Amino acid sequence: MRHATLLLAALLFSLPVTARAVDVTEPPDLSGDVGSPSAVTLTNGRNTVSGTLATPDDRQDNFTVTVPTGHRLRAVRLTIEGGGFIGAVTFNLSESRTSSGPFTMGLPMPAGTYYVQVVTDFSTGTSWTMSFFVAPEDAGPICGDGALDAGEGCDDGNATECDGCSNACTVVVSGCQIEGACVAEAAAHPTIDCIGCNPERSRTAWSPLPRDRRCDDDTFCTERDACDGAGNCAGIPRTCDDGDACTTDACDETSAMCTAAPIPLCGVDAGMDAGAITSDAGATTEDDAGRVG
């Protein structure tokens, strides 16, 4: 039994160890000193480094990323979260970005250490994330690494479906993945006009569509129906006017039509009726001059 235990232990120690991708997030705070950057050693796969900047106390994040021997840095991407970012993110002292997107200069890069500086000015609470995709030197095309390889229609460096590039690196509809299907951006729910795919709200659930979008509230007695921005469709009361001052006009939802009810003693007859004497039998009508008509 002792020999079997020792053999099992020897086998376990001899198995290759697969390093897990690195995920670095503040705190602790990344260095604000350009002369002594924080050090991050990358491993195989997608590694991320994230931070938050706020002037005047924390204007810079400086760090280095080291690609291990036998590997290459295939893709680098920046994501800035929240508005108000005024600044730049510089990778390897050679390429800067001021908004979300991929870095492209010199990629793929061999094993080595590369410098990153994130600087902001007049911005408060800006969060950022950088992803670094590392792969062995002899690795072939990898879908999802952010690098467009031969045979790939696209590669946006993420595992999100329905964002224009699928997990198989083929071009697909750009929009939302809802209830197992890709829904194009701004497309409405099949039966509800004022909710749909609104990526600014959610990429995975039905969301309210923009205000004033045309819709139909399925009510005859309203018109100019429009979305209210909260997922509801509403219109203004339908105008039912037959142009006749001697009718009371209304909208009948049941019959889905405008109605006009005559107003008694209205119109041309009003003057005569007011100055005439009518017998109970209604046979004759005598006017004020005494003539019988």
Coordinates of C-alpha atoms in Angstrom, one line a residue:
M1 CA 0.0 0.0 0.0
R2 CA 2.9 2.3 0.8
H3 CA 4.5 1.7 -2.6
A4 CA 1.1 2.4 -4.3
T5 CA 0.8 5.7 -2.4
L6 CA 4.3 6.7 -3.3
L7 CA 3.7 5.8 -7.0
L8 CA 0.5 7.9 -7.0
A9 CA 2.3 10.9 -5.5
A10 CA 5.1 10.6 -8.1
L11 CA 2.6 10.5 -10.9
L12 CA 0.8 13.6 -9.5
F13 CA 4.0 15.6 -9.3
S14 CA 5.0 14.6 -12.8
L15 CA 1.7 15.9 -14.4
P16 CA 2.1 19.2 -16.2
V17 CA 0.8 22.2 -14.4
T18 CA -1.4 24.6 -16.4
A19 CA -1.1 28.2 -15.3
R20 CA -4.4 30.0 -14.9
A21 CA -4.9 33.3 -16.7
V22 CA -4.1 36.4 -14.6
D23 CA -6.8 38.7 -13.4
V24 CA -5.5 41.8 -11.6
T25 CA -7.9 44.3 -10.2
E26 CA -7.3 47.3 -7.9
P27 CA -7.0 47.4 -4.9
P28 CA -4.1 47.2 -4.2
D29 CA -3.5 50.4 -6.2
L30 CA -1.4 50.2 -9.3
S31 CA 1.6 52.4 -9.3
G32 CA 1.2 56.1 -9.9
D33 CA 5.0 56.4 -10.4
V34 CA 6.2 56.1 -14.0
G35 CA 9.7 55.1 -12.7
S36 CA 8.5 52.1 -10.7
P37 CA 5.5 50.5 -12.4
S38 CA 3.6 47.5 -10.9
A39 CA 4.7 44.2 -12.4
V40 CA 2.3 41.7 -13.8
T41 CA 3.4 38.3 -15.2
L42 CA 1.0 37.0 -17.9
T43 CA 0.2 33.3 -18.5
N44 CA -1.5 31.3 -21.3
G45 CA -4.9 32.6 -22.3
R46 CA -6.8 35.9 -21.7
N47 CA -5.3 37.9 -18.9
T48 CA -6.9 41.1 -17.6
V49 CA -5.7 44.2 -15.6
S50 CA -8.3 46.7 -14.3
G51 CA -8.1 49.9 -12.5
T52 CA -9.9 53.2 -11.6
L53 CA -8.6 56.7 -12.0
A54 CA -9.8 59.9 -10.4
T55 CA -8.1 63.3 -10.4
P56 CA -6.4 64.9 -8.7
D57 CA -5.4 62.1 -6.3
D58 CA -4.9 59.2 -8.7
R59 CA -4.1 60.5 -12.2
Q60 CA -1.9 57.6 -13.4
D61 CA -1.7 53.8 -13.4
N62 CA 1.7 52.4 -14.5
F63 CA 2.4 48.7 -14.9
T64 CA 4.4 46.2 -16.9
V65 CA 3.2 42.9 -18.4
T66 CA 5.7 40.1 -19.0
V67 CA 5.0 37.4 -21.6
P68 CA 6.7 34.1 -20.6
T69 CA 9.3 32.3 -22.6
G70 CA 7.9 30.1 -25.4
H71 CA 4.8 32.3 -25.8
R72 CA 3.6 35.3 -27.8
L73 CA 1.3 38.2 -27.0
R74 CA -1.3 37.9 -29.7
A75 CA -3.8 40.7 -28.8
V76 CA -4.3 43.7 -26.5
R77 CA -7.6 45.4 -26.0
L78 CA -8.8 48.4 -23.9
T79 CA -12.2 48.9 -22.4
I80 CA -13.1 52.2 -20.8
E81 CA -16.2 52.1 -18.6
G82 CA -18.2 55.2 -17.8
G83 CA -18.2 58.6 -19.5
G84 CA -16.0 61.6 -18.9
F85 CA -12.6 60.0 -19.8
I86 CA -10.1 62.6 -20.9
G87 CA -6.7 61.1 -21.2
A88 CA -4.8 58.3 -23.0
V89 CA -3.6 54.7 -22.5
T90 CA -0.2 54.0 -24.0
F91 CA 1.0 50.4 -24.7
N92 CA 4.7 49.6 -25.1
L93 CA 5.6 53.3 -25.4
S94 CA 4.5 53.1 -29.1
E95 CA 0.7 53.2 -29.4
S96 CA -1.9 55.2 -27.6
R97 CA -5.7 55.0 -27.4
T98 CA -8.2 57.5 -26.0
S99 CA -11.3 55.2 -26.3
S100 CA -12.2 51.5 -26.1
G101 CA -10.7 49.3 -28.8
P102 CA -7.8 47.0 -29.8
F103 CA -4.1 47.9 -29.9
T104 CA -2.6 46.7 -33.2
M105 CA 1.0 48.0 -33.5
G106 CA 3.6 45.2 -33.7
L107 CA 1.2 42.4 -32.7
P108 CA 1.8 39.5 -32.2
M109 CA 4.8 40.2 -29.9
P110 CA 7.4 37.7 -28.7
A111 CA 8.2 36.9 -25.0
G112 CA 9.4 39.9 -23.1
T113 CA 8.3 42.7 -20.8
Y114 CA 6.1 45.6 -22.1
Y115 CA 5.1 48.9 -20.5
V116 CA 1.6 50.3 -20.0
Q117 CA 0.6 53.8 -18.8
V118 CA -2.9 55.0 -18.1
V119 CA -3.2 58.7 -17.7
T120 CA -6.3 60.8 -17.1
D121 CA -7.1 64.5 -16.6
F122 CA -10.2 66.3 -15.4
S123 CA -12.0 63.0 -15.0
T124 CA -13.5 61.4 -11.9
G125 CA -14.1 57.8 -11.3
T126 CA -13.1 56.4 -14.7
S127 CA -12.8 52.6 -14.8
W128 CA -10.7 50.8 -17.4
T129 CA -9.8 47.2 -18.2
M130 CA -7.1 45.9 -20.5
S131 CA -7.0 42.3 -21.8
F132 CA -3.8 40.5 -23.0
F133 CA -4.2 37.3 -24.9
V134 CA -1.1 35.0 -24.6
A135 CA -0.6 31.8 -26.6
P136 CA 2.3 29.4 -27.3
E137 CA 4.6 30.3 -30.1
D138 CA 3.5 27.4 -32.2
A139 CA -0.3 27.9 -31.7
G140 CA -2.4 28.1 -34.8
P141 CA -5.4 30.4 -35.3
I142 CA -7.4 31.0 -32.0
C143 CA -10.9 32.3 -32.2
G144 CA -11.5 34.9 -29.5
D145 CA -8.0 36.1 -29.0
G146 CA -8.7 39.4 -30.7
A147 CA -6.3 38.8 -33.6
L148 CA -7.8 38.3 -37.0
D149 CA -6.3 35.1 -38.3
A150 CA -6.6 33.5 -41.8
G151 CA -10.0 31.9 -42.1
E152 CA -11.7 34.1 -39.5
G153 CA -14.4 36.4 -40.6
C154 CA -13.9 38.5 -37.4
D155 CA -12.4 38.2 -34.0
D156 CA -13.5 40.7 -31.4
G157 CA -11.6 39.2 -28.5
N158 CA -14.6 38.2 -26.4
A159 CA -17.0 35.4 -25.8
T160 CA -20.1 37.5 -26.3
E161 CA -22.6 36.3 -28.9
C162 CA -24.8 38.5 -31.1
D163 CA -22.3 41.4 -30.9
G164 CA -21.4 41.2 -34.6
C165 CA -18.9 38.4 -34.2
S166 CA -19.8 34.9 -33.0
N167 CA -17.8 32.5 -30.9
A168 CA -16.9 30.8 -34.1
C169 CA -15.4 34.0 -35.4
T170 CA -18.1 34.5 -38.1
V171 CA -19.9 37.7 -38.7
V172 CA -23.4 37.7 -37.2
V173 CA -26.1 40.1 -36.4
S174 CA -25.1 42.9 -34.0
G175 CA -27.6 43.2 -31.2
C176 CA -28.7 41.2 -28.3
Q177 CA -28.9 37.5 -27.3
I178 CA -32.4 37.1 -25.8
E179 CA -34.2 33.9 -25.1
G180 CA -31.6 31.9 -27.0
A181 CA -31.8 34.0 -30.2
C182 CA -29.9 36.9 -31.7
V183 CA -32.1 40.0 -32.0
A184 CA -30.9 42.9 -34.1
E185 CA -30.2 46.2 -32.4
A186 CA -33.4 48.4 -32.3
A187 CA -35.6 45.4 -33.3
A188 CA -38.8 45.2 -31.3
H189 CA -40.3 42.3 -29.4
P190 CA -42.5 40.1 -31.6
T191 CA -45.7 41.2 -29.9
I192 CA -44.8 44.3 -27.8
D193 CA -43.9 47.4 -29.8
C194 CA -42.0 49.4 -27.2
I195 CA -39.5 46.8 -25.8
G196 CA -36.8 45.2 -27.9
C197 CA -33.0 45.0 -28.3
N198 CA -31.5 48.1 -26.7
P199 CA -27.8 47.3 -26.1
E200 CA -27.4 50.4 -24.1
R201 CA -29.7 48.9 -21.5
S202 CA -29.0 45.2 -21.8
R203 CA -27.6 42.6 -24.3
T204 CA -29.4 39.7 -22.7
A205 CA -33.0 40.9 -21.9
W206 CA -35.8 42.9 -23.5
S207 CA -35.4 46.6 -22.7
P208 CA -37.5 49.7 -23.3
L209 CA -37.0 51.2 -26.8
P210 CA -36.3 54.9 -27.3
R211 CA -39.0 57.5 -26.6
D212 CA -41.2 58.7 -29.6
R213 CA -40.7 55.5 -31.6
R214 CA -43.8 54.7 -33.6
C215 CA -46.0 52.0 -32.2
D216 CA -49.6 50.8 -32.0
D217 CA -51.5 50.6 -28.7
D218 CA -54.3 48.6 -30.4
T219 CA -56.9 51.2 -29.5
F220 CA -59.1 52.8 -32.2
C221 CA -59.8 55.9 -30.1
T222 CA -56.2 57.1 -29.9
E223 CA -53.9 58.3 -32.7
R224 CA -50.3 59.3 -33.2
D225 CA -49.2 56.4 -30.9
A226 CA -45.6 56.5 -29.7
C227 CA -43.4 54.8 -27.1
D228 CA -42.9 56.6 -23.9
G229 CA -39.3 55.4 -23.2
A230 CA -40.4 53.2 -20.4
G231 CA -41.7 50.3 -22.5
N232 CA -45.3 51.6 -22.9
C233 CA -47.2 52.6 -26.1
A234 CA -49.6 55.5 -25.8
G235 CA -51.5 57.9 -28.1
I236 CA -53.5 61.0 -27.8
P237 CA -57.4 61.0 -28.1
R238 CA -58.6 60.6 -31.7
T239 CA -60.3 63.7 -33.1
C240 CA -63.8 62.9 -34.3
D241 CA -65.2 66.0 -36.0
D242 CA -67.7 65.8 -38.9
G243 CA -67.6 69.5 -39.4
D244 CA -71.2 70.0 -38.4
A245 CA -71.8 72.3 -35.4
C246 CA -75.1 70.7 -34.7
T247 CA -73.8 67.3 -33.8
T248 CA -72.1 66.0 -30.8
D249 CA -69.1 64.0 -32.1
A250 CA -67.5 61.1 -30.1
C251 CA -65.3 58.1 -30.6
D252 CA -66.9 54.7 -30.0
E253 CA -64.2 52.1 -29.1
T254 CA -66.7 49.2 -29.3
S255 CA -67.7 49.8 -32.9
A256 CA -64.3 51.3 -33.8
M257 CA -65.8 54.4 -35.4
C258 CA -66.6 58.1 -34.9
T259 CA -70.2 58.9 -34.0
A260 CA -72.3 62.1 -34.5
A261 CA -75.4 62.7 -32.4
P262 CA -77.7 65.6 -33.6
I263 CA -78.1 68.5 -31.1
P264 CA -81.8 69.4 -30.7
L265 CA -83.0 72.9 -31.7
C266 CA -79.7 73.7 -33.4
G267 CA -79.1 75.3 -36.8
V268 CA -81.4 77.0 -39.3
D269 CA -84.7 76.0 -37.5
A270 CA -83.7 77.6 -34.3
G271 CA -84.9 81.2 -35.2
M272 CA -88.3 80.0 -36.4
D273 CA -88.9 77.7 -33.6
A274 CA -88.2 80.4 -31.1
G275 CA -90.7 82.9 -32.6
A276 CA -93.5 80.6 -33.7
I277 CA -96.7 79.2 -32.1
T278 CA -97.2 75.6 -32.8
S279 CA -100.6 73.9 -32.1
D280 CA -100.7 70.8 -30.1
A281 CA -101.9 68.9 -33.1
G282 CA -99.1 70.3 -35.1
A283 CA -101.5 70.8 -38.1
T284 CA -100.8 74.5 -38.5
T285 CA -98.1 76.9 -37.5
E286 CA -99.0 80.6 -37.0
D287 CA -96.2 83.1 -37.2
D288 CA -96.0 86.4 -35.3
A289 CA -97.9 88.3 -38.1
G290 CA -100.9 86.1 -37.7
R291 CA -100.6 84.4 -41.1
V292 CA -101.3 80.7 -41.2
G293 CA -98.9 78.6 -43.1

